[in-house]
mmCIF file of C-alpha atoms in Angstrom:
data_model
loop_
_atom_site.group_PDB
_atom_site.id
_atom_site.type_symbol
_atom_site.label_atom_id
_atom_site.label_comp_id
_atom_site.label_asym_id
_atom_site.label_seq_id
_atom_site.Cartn_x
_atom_site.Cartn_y
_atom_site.Cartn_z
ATOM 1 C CA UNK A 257 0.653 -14.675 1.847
ATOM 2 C CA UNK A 258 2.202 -17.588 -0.525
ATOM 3 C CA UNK A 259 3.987 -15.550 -3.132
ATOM 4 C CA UNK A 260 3.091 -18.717 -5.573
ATOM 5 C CA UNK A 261 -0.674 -18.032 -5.654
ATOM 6 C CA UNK A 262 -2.273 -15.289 -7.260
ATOM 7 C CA UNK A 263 -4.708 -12.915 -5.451
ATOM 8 C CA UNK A 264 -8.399 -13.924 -4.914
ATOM 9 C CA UNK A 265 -10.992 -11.906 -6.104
ATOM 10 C CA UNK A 266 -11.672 -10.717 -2.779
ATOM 11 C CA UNK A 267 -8.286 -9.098 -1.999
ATOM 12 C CA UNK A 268 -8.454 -7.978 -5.644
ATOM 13 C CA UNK A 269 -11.655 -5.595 -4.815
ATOM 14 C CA UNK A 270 -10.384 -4.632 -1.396
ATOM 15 C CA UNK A 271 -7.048 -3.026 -2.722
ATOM 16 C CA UNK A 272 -8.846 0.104 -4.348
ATOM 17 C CA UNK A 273 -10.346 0.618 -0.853
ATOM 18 C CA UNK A 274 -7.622 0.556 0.999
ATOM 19 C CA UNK A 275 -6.148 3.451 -1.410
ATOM 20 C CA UNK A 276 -9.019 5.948 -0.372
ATOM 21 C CA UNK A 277 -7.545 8.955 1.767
ATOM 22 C CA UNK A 278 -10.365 8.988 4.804
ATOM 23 C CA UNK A 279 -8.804 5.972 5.818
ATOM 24 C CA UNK A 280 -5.766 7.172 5.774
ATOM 25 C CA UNK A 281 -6.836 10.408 8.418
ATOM 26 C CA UNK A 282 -6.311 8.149 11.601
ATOM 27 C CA UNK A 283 -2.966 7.728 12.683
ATOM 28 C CA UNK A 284 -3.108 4.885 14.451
ATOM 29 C CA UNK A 285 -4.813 2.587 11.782
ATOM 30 C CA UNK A 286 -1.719 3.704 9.456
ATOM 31 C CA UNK A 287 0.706 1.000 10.822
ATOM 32 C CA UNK A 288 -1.359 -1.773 10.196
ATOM 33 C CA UNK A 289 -2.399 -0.966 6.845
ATOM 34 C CA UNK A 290 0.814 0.116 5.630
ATOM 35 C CA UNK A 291 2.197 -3.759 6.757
ATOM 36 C CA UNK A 292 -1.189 -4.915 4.230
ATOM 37 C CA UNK A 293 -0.440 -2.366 1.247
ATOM 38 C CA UNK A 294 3.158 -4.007 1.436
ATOM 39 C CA UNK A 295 1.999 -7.550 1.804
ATOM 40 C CA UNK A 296 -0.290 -6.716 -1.666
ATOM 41 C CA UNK A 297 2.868 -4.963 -3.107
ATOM 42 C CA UNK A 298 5.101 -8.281 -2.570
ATOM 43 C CA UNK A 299 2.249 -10.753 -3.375
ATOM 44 C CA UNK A 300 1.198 -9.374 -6.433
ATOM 45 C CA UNK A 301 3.215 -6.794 -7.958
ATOM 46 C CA UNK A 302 2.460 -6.987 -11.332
ATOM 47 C CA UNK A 303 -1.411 -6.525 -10.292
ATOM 48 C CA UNK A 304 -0.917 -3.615 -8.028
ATOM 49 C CA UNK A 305 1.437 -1.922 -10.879
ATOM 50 C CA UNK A 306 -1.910 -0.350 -12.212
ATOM 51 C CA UNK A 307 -3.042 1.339 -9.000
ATOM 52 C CA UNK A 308 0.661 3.762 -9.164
ATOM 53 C CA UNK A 309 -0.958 6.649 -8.858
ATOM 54 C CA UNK A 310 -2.727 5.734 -5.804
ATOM 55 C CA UNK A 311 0.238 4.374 -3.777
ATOM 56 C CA UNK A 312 2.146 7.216 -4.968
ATOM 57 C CA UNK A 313 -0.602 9.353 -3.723
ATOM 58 C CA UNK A 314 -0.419 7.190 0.215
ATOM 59 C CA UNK A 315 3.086 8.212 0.258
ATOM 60 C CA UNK A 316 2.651 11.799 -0.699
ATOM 61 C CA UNK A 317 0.228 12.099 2.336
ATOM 62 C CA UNK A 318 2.086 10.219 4.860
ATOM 63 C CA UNK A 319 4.953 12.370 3.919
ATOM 64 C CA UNK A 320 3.127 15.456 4.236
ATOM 65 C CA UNK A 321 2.678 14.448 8.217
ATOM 66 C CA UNK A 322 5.325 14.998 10.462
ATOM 67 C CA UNK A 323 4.218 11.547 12.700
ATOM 68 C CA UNK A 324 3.495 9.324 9.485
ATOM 69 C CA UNK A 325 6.849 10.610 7.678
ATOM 70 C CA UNK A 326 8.334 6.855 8.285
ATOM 71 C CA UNK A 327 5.074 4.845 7.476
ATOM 72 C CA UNK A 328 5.543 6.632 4.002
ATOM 73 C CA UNK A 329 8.829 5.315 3.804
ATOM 74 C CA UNK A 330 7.734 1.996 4.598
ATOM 75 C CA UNK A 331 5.447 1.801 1.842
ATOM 76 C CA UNK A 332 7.799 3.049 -0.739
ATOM 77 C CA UNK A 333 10.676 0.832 -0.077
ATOM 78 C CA UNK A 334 8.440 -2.516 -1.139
ATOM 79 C CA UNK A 335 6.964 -0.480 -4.192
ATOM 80 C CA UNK A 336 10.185 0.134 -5.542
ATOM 81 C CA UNK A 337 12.359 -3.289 -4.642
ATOM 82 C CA UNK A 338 8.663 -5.429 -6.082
ATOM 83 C CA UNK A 339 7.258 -3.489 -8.755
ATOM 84 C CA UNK A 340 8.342 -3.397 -12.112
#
């Protein structure tokens, strides 16, 4: 992702999605959408600011799982260094 451009509307809508906690239930997905969630948190920090709760929420879960403990690390580190 450029960090000059802003988001299209398309990655705009898909961010709420990727919040939801079914998709969160497989383990092996987790990985891949933790690298996207941080890719959104870099790009567009400002944007993603509004959806707290819901990251907040990711890491709570991952933490609560003894084999996803690190993935929730991985998504706080980027939400604390990009957004304000």
């Amino acid at each position: 992702m450029n960090p000059s451009a802003q988001l299209s509307a398309a990655y705009q809508n898909l961010f709420p999605v990727l919040l939801t906690p079914a998709l969160w239930d497989r383990i092996s997905t987790v990985p891949a959408i933790v690298k996207l969630l941080e890719s959104y948190l870099r790009k567009a920090p400002a944007t993603m600011q509004t959806h707290t709760t819901g990251v907040l929420g990711v890491f709570q879960k991952l933490l609560s799982n003894r084999t996803t403990e690190t993935q929730a690390f991985a998504l706080l580190r980027p939400f604390l260094i990009y957004v304000p």
